[in-house]
Short mmCIF file of C-alpha atoms in Angstrom, two decimals:
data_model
loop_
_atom_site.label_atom_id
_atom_site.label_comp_id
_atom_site.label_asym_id
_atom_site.label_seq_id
_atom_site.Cartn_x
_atom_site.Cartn_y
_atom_site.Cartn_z
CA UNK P 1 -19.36 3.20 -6.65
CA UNK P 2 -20.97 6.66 -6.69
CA UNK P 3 -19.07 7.93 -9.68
CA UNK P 4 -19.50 4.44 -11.42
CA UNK P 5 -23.56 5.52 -10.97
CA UNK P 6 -22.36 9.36 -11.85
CA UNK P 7 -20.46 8.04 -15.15
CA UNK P 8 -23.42 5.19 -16.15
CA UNK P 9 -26.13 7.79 -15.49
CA UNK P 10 -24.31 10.86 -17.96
CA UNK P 11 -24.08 7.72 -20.88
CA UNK P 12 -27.74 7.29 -20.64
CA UNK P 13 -28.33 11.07 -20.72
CA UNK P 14 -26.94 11.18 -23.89
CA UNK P 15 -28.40 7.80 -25.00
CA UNK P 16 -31.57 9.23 -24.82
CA UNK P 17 -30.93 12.20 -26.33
CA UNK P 18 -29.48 10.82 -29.42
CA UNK P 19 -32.26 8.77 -29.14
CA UNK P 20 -34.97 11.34 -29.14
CA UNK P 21 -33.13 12.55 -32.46
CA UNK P 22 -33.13 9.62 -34.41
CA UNK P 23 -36.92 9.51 -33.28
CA UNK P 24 -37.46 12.70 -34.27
CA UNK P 25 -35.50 12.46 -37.83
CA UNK P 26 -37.80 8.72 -38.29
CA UNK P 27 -41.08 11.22 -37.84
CA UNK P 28 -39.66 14.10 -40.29
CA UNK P 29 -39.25 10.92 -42.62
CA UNK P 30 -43.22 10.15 -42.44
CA UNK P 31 -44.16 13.79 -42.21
CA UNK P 32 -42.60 14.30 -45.93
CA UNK P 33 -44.17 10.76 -47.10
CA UNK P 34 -47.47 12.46 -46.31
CA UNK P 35 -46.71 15.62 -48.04
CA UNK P 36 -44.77 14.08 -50.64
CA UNK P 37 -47.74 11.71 -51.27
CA UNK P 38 -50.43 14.57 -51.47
CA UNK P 39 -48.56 16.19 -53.72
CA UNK P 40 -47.27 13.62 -55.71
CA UNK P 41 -48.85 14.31 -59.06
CA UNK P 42 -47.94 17.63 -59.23
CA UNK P 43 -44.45 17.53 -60.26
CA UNK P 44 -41.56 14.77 -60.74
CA UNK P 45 -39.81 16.03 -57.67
CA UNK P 46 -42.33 14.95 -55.22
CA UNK P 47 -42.02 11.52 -56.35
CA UNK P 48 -38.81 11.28 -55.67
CA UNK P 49 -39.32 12.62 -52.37
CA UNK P 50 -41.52 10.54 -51.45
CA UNK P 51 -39.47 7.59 -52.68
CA UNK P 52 -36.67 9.02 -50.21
CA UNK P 53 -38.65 9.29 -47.76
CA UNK P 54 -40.42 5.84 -47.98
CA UNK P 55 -37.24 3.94 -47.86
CA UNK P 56 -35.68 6.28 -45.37
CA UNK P 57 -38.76 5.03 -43.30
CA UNK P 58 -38.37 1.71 -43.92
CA UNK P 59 -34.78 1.76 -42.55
CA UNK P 60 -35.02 3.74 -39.69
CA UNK P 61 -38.15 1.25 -38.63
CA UNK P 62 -36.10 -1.68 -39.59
CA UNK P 63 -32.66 -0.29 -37.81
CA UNK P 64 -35.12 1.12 -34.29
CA UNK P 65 -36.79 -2.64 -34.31
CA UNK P 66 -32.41 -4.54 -34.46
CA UNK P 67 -31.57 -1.98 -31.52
CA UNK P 68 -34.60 -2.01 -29.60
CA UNK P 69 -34.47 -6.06 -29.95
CA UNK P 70 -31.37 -5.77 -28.57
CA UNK P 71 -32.36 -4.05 -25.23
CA UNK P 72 -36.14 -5.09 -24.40
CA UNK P 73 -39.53 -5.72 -26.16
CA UNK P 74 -40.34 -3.78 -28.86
CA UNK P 75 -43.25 -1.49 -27.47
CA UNK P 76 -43.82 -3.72 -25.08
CA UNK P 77 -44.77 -6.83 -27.18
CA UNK P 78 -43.12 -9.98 -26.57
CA UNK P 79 -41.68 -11.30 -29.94
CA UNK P 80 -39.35 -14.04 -30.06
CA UNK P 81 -35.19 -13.05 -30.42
CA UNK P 82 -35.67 -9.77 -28.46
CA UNK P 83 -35.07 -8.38 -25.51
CA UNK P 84 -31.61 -10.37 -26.25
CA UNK P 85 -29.57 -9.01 -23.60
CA UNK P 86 -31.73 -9.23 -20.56
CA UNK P 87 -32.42 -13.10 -21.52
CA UNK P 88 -29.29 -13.84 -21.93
CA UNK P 89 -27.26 -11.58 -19.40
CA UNK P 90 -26.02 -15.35 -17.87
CA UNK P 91 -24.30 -16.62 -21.69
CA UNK P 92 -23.03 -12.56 -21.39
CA UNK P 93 -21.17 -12.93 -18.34
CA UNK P 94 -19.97 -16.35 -19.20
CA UNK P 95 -18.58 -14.97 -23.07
CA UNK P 96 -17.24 -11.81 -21.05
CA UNK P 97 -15.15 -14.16 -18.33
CA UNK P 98 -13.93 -16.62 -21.28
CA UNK P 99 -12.95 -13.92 -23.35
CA UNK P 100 -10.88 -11.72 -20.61
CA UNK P 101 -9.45 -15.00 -19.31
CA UNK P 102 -8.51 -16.33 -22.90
CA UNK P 103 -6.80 -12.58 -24.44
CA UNK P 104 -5.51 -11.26 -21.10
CA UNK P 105 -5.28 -13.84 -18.12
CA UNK P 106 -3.47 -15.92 -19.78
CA UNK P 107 0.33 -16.56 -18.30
CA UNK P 108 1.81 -15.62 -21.52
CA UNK P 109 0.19 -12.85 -22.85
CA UNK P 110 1.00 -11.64 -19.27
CA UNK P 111 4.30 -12.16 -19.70
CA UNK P 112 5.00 -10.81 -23.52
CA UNK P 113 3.45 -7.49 -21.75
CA UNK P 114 5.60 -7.05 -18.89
CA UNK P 115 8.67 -7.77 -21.22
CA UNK P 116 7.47 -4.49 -23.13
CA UNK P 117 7.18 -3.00 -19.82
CA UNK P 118 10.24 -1.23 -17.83
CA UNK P 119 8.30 -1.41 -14.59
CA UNK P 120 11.18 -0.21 -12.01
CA UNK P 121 12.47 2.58 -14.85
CA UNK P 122 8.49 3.62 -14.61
CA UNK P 123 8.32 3.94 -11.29
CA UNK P 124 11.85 5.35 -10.94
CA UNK P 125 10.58 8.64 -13.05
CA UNK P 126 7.12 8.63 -11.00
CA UNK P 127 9.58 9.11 -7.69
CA UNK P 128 11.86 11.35 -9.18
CA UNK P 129 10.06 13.78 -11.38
CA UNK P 130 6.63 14.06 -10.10
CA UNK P 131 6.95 16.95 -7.40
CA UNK P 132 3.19 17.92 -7.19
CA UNK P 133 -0.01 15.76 -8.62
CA UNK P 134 -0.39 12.82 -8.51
CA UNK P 135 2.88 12.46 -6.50
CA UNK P 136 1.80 14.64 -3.62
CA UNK P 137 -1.29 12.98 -3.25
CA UNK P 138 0.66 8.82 -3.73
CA UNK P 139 2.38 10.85 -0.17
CA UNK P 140 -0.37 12.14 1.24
CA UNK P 141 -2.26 9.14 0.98
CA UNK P 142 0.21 6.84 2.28
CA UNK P 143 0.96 9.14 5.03
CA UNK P 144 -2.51 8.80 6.17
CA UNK P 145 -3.00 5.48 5.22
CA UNK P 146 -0.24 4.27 7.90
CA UNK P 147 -1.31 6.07 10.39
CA UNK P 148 -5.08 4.97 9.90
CA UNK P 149 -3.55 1.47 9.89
CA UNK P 150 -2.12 1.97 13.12
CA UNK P 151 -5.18 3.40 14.93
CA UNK P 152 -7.17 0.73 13.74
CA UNK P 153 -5.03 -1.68 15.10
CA UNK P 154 -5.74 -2.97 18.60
CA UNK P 155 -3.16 -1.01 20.40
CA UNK P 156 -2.54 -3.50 23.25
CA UNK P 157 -3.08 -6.39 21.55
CA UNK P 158 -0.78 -5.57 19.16
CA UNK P 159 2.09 -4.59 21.60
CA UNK P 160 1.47 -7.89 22.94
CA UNK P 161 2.15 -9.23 19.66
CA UNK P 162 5.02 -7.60 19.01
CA UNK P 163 6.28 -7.75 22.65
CA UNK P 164 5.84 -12.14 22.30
CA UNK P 165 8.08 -11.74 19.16
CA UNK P 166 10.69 -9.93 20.25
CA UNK P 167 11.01 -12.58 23.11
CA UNK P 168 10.49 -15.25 20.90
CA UNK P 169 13.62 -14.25 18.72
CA UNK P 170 15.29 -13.21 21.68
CA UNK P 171 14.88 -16.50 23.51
CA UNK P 172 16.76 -18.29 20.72
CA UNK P 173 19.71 -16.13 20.72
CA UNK P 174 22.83 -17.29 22.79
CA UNK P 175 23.23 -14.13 24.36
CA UNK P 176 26.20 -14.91 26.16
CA UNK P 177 28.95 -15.38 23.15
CA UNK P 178 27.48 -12.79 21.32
CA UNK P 179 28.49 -10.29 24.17
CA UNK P 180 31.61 -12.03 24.85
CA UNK P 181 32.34 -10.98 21.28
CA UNK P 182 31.01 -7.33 21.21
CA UNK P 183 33.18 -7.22 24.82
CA UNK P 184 36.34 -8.53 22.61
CA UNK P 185 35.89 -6.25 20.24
CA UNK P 186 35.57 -3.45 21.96
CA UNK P 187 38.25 -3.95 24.04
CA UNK P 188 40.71 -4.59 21.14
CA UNK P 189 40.27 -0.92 19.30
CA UNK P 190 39.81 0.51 22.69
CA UNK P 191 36.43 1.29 22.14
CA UNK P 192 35.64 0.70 25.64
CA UNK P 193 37.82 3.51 27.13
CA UNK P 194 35.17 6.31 26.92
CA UNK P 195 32.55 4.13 28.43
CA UNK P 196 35.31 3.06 31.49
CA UNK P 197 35.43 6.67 31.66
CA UNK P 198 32.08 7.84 32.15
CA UNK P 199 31.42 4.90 34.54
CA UNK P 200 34.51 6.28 36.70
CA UNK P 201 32.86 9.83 36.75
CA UNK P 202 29.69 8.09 37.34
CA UNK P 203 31.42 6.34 40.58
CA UNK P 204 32.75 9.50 41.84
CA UNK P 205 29.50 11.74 41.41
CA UNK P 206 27.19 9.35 43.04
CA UNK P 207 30.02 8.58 45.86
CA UNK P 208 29.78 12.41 46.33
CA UNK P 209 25.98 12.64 46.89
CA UNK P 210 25.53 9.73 48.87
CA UNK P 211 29.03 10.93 51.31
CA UNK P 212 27.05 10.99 54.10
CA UNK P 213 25.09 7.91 54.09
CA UNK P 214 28.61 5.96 53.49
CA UNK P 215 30.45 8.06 56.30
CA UNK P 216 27.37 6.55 58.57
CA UNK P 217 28.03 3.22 57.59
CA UNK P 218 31.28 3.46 58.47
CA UNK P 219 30.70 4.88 61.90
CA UNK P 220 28.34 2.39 62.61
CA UNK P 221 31.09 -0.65 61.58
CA UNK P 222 33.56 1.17 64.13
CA UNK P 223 33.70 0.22 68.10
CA UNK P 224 32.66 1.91 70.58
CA UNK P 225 36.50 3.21 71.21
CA UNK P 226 36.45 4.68 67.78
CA UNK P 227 33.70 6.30 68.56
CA UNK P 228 34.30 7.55 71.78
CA UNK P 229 37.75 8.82 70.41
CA UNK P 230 36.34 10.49 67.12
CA UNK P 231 38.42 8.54 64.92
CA UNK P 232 35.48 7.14 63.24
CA UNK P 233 35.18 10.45 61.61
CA UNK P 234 39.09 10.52 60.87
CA UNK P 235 38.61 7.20 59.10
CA UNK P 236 35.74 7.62 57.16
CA UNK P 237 37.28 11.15 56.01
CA UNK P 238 40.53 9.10 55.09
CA UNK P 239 38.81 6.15 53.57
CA UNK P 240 36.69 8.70 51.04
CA UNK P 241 39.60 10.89 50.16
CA UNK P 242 40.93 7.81 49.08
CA UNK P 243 38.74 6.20 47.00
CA UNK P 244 38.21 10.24 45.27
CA UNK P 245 42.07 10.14 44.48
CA UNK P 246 42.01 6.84 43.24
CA UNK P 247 38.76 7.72 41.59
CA UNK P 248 40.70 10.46 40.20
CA UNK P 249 44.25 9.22 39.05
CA UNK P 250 42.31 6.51 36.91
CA UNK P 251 40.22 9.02 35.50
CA UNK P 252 43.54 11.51 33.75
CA UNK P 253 45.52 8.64 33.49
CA UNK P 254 45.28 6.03 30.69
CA UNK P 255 48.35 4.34 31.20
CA UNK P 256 47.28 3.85 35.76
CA UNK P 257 47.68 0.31 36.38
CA UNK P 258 43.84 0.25 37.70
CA UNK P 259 43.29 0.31 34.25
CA UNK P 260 45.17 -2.68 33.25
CA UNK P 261 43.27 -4.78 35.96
CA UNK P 262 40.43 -3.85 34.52
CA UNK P 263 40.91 -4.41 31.03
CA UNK P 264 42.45 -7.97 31.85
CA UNK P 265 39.25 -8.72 33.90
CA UNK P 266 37.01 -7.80 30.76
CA UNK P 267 39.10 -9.89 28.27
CA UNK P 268 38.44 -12.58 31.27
CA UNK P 269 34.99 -12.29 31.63
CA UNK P 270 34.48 -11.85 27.39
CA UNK P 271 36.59 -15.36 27.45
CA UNK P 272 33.88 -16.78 29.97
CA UNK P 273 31.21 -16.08 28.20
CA UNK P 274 32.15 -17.22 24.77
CA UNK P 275 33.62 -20.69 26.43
CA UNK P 276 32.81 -21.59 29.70
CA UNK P 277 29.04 -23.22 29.59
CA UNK P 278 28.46 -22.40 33.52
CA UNK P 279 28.61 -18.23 32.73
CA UNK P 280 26.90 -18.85 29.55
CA UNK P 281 23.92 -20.88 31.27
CA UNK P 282 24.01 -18.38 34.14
CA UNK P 283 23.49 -15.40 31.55
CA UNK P 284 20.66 -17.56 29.61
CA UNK P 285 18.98 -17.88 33.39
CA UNK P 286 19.63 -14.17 33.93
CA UNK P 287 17.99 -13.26 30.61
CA UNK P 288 14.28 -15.99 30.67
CA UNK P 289 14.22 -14.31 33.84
CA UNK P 290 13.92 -10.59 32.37
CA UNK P 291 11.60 -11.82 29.47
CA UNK P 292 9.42 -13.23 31.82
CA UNK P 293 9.66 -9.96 34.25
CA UNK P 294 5.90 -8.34 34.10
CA UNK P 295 8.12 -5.46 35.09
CA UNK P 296 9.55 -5.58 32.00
CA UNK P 297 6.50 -6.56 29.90
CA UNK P 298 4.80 -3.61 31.42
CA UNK P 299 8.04 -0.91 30.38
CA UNK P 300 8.21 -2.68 26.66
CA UNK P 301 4.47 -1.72 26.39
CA UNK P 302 4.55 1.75 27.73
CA UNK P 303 7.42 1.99 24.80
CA UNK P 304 5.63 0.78 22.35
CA UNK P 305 2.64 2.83 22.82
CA UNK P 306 4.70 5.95 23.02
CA UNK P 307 6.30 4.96 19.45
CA UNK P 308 2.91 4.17 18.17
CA UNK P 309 1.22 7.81 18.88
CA UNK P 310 4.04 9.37 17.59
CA UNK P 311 4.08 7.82 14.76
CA UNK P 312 0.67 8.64 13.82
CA UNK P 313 1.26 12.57 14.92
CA UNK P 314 4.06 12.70 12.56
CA UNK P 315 2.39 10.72 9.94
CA UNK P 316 -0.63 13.34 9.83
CA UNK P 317 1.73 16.20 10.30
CA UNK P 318 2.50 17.94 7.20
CA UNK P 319 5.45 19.77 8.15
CA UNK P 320 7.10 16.96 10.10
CA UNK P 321 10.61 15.76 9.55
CA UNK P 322 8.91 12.04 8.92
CA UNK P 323 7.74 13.28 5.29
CA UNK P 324 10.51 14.78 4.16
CA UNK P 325 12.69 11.57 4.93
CA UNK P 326 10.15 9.59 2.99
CA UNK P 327 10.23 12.01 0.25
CA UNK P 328 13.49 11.90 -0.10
CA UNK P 329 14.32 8.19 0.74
CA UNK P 330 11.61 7.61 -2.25
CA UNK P 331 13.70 10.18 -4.64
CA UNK P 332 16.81 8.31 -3.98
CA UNK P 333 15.43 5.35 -4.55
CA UNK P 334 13.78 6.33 -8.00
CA UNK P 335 17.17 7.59 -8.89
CA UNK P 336 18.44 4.26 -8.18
CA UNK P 337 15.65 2.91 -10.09
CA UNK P 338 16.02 5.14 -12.86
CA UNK P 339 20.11 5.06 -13.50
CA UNK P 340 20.52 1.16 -12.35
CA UNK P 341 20.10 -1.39 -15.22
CA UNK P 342 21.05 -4.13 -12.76
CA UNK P 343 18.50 -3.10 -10.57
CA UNK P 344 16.12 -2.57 -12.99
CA UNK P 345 16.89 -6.12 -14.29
CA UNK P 346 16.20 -7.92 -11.01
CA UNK P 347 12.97 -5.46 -10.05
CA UNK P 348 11.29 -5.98 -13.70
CA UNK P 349 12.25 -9.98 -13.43
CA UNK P 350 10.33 -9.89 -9.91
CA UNK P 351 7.44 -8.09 -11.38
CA UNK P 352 7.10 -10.00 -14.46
CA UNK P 353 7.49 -13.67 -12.36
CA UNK P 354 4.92 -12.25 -9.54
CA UNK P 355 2.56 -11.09 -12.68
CA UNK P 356 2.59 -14.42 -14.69
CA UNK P 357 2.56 -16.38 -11.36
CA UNK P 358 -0.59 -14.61 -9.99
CA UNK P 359 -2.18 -15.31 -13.67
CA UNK P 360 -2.10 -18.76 -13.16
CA UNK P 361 -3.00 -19.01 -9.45
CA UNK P 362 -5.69 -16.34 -9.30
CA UNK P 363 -6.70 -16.15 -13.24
CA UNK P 364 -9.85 -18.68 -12.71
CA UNK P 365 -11.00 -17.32 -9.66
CA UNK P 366 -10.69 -13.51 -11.37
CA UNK P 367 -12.61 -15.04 -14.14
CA UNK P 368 -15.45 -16.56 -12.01
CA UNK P 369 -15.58 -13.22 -10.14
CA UNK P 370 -16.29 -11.62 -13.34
CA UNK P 371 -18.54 -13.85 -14.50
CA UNK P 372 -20.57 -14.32 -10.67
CA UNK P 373 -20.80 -10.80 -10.66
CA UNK P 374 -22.71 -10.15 -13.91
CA UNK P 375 -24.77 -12.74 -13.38
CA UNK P 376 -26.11 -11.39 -10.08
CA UNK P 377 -26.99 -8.43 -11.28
CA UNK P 378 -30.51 -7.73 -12.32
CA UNK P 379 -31.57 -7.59 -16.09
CA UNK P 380 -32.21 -3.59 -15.52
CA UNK P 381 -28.68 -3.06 -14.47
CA UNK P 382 -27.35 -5.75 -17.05
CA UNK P 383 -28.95 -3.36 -19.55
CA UNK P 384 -28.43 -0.56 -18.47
CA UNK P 385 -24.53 -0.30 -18.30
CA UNK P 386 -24.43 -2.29 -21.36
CA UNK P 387 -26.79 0.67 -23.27
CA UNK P 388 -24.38 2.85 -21.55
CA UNK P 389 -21.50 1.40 -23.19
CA UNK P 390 -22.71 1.07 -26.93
CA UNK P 391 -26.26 2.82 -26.95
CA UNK P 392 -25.12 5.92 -28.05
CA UNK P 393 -23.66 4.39 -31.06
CA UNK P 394 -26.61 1.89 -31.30
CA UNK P 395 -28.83 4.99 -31.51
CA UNK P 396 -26.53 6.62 -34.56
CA UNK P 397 -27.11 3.52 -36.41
CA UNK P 398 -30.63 4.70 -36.64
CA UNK P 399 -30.09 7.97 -38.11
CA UNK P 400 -27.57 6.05 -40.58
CA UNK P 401 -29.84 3.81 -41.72
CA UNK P 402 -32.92 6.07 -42.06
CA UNK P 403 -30.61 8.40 -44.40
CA UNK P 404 -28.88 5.43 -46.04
CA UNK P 405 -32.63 4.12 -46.72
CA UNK P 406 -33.57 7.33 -48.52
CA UNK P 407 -30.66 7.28 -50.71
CA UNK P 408 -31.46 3.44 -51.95
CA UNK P 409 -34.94 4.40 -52.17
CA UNK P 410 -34.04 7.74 -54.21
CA UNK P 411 -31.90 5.65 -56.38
CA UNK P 412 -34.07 2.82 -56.99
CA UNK P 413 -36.77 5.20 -57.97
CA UNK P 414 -34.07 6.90 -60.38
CA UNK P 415 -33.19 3.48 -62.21
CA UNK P 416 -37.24 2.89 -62.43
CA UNK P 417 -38.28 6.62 -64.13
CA UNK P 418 -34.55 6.00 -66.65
CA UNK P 419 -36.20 2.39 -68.00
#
């Protein structure tokens, strides 16, 4: 709005200095009429001089009454037909909406443009070539943009949003075949190996820091005899050099029939849950009663606040890695853009069908909005931006038709002194 103002306020500057030069050349005019007419006796060349300037004053008056008309009352006096545009600023805005709606809102002048138009090969070159400019600042912009967009946002009530749909989609998925499949799956390419694996190391490094707390469970499950005898010790020893070895023979060997028992208990259980309706309504209970955990709901929005501040640090930092993936993810796609005619295709069909459809849902109300607008504006600012527009011109056809005037006057008076 302030360089609108800026922009409306230079036009007027040199409105009125144009203007101020026509005036001045319209007073030249009458100050050779009265020189021309003192000395007009003297010698043939004052009369026509004085014819020049007699018709040149005559059109200058004639062309500074049409453009004043135009604008407001001519020195103030209220004759009838002027001050045109401030009367009728309301026909003005009317003329301005039918005309814009009529050559340019209409669905298929819309649509004869965008055929001319290669809007995806466009914006394929503005992604690709444009390193600095007006590309750096697109960037920039959006950069901040999205992370403005996200500290506006209601931070809780929007992870509450979020959170609700997540366990809205989640509440319609049949969790239980799906991970009887991803269970099948894995265990047919042996994908599952490496995770057996670390659970067995798992097994055996949490058995080793919690020795003593099993070694006292045992001892307290022996009898007094045991105990009396110190074979509690023996046994709990025994029983946890055991389970190590085991532990361990699993662990280097693929082929260790432990192995096999568990891999036919996983194809078991992944059979269960894709067919047997009492495991799959047991996993359904199992996961309504996570959703509805405020345990949960309370480490879902600790996440989600952690993702949103860092989001918004690396979307105001410059020299984070979250730019340069957008940079390039938006060159890659404006080489796809650019070397594509498929894509193109589709992309210019989708901008062409969203154009022409948004002309004939929105074009009225764009037109009213045009029209409401002008119309609410005051008959200063009507005038104004309109003298803006055309005044300078308005203002040349004053000096035109003060030195046109001379010349008909010049030549009339010619054609009278030849006859």
């Amino acid at each position: 709005m302030r360089d609108n103002r800026l922009i409306v306020g230079s036009s007027l500057d040199q409105t009125r200095q144009i203007r101020r030069t026509a005036t001045g050349l319209l007073l030249a005019m009458a100050g050779v009429f009265v020189v021309a007419e003192i000395n007009l006796d003297l010698h043939p060349f004052w009369g026509y001089l004085h014819a020049f300037a007699e018709a040149a004053m005559v059109g200058g008056l004639a062309d500074w009454f049409a453009v004043t008309a135009l604008f407001r009352h001519p020195l103030g006096v209220p004759i009838p037909h002027t001050a045109i545009i401030p009367r009728k600023k309301d026909r003005i805005a009317d003329t301005m909406a039918q005309f814009l709606r009529a050559n340019f809102l209409t669905p298929s002048v819309v649509a004869r443009r965008m055929r001319r138009t290669n809007v995806a090969a466009n914006a394929g070159e503005f992604l690709v070539n444009r390193e600095g400019g007006e590309r750096s600042r697109f960037m920039g912009g959006g950069a901040e943009l999205a992370a403005e967009v996200l500290e506006s946002l209601d931070p809780e009530r929007l992870g509450l949003r979020v959170r609700a749909g997540l366990a809205s989609q989640l509440s319609r998925i049949e969790l239980a075949p799906l991970l009887g499949n991803l269970l099948e799956n894995l265990i047919a390419d042996g994908r599952h190996r490496p995770l057996l694996d670390g659970l067995i190391r798992w097994a055996g490094l949490t058995l080793e820091d919690n020795e003593e707390a099993v070694r006292e469970i045992i001892r307290s499950r022996a009898n007094s005899v045991l105990r009396w005898t110190g074979l509690d010790s023996r046994i709990s020893s025994s029983v946890l050099d055991g389970v190590y070895r085991l532990l361990a023979e699993v662990l280097v060997d693929p082929d260790h029939p432990m192995r096999g028992k568990i891999d036919a208990a996983l194809i078991k259980l992944a059979t269960q849950l894709k067919t047997d309706p009492e495991m799959q309504a047991r996993v359904e209970a199992v996961k309504m009663d996570l959703l509805e955990n405020p345990a949960l709901a309370d480490w879902w929005m600790g996440v989600w606040e952690r993702m949103r501040r860092s989001l918004i640090a690396r979307a105001r930092d410059p020299n984070s890695g979250l730019g340069n993936d957008l940079r390039e993810a938006l060159r890659e796609l404006g080489k796809a853009l650019q070397d594509d005619p498929r894509l193109q295709r589709q992309i210019n069909r989708f901008a062409r069908r969203t154009a022409v459809g948004m002309t004939s849902r929105y074009g009225a109300q764009i037109v009213a909005l045009v029209s409401d607008t002008v119309k609410r504006w005051d008959a200063g600012t009507v005038t104004d931006r309109i003298e803006s527009a055309v005044g300078r011109d308005l203002q040349f056809i004053r000096i035109n038709g003060t030195l046109v005037g001379g010349l008909v006057g010049v030549t009339l008076h010619a054609i009278t002194q030849a006859f």
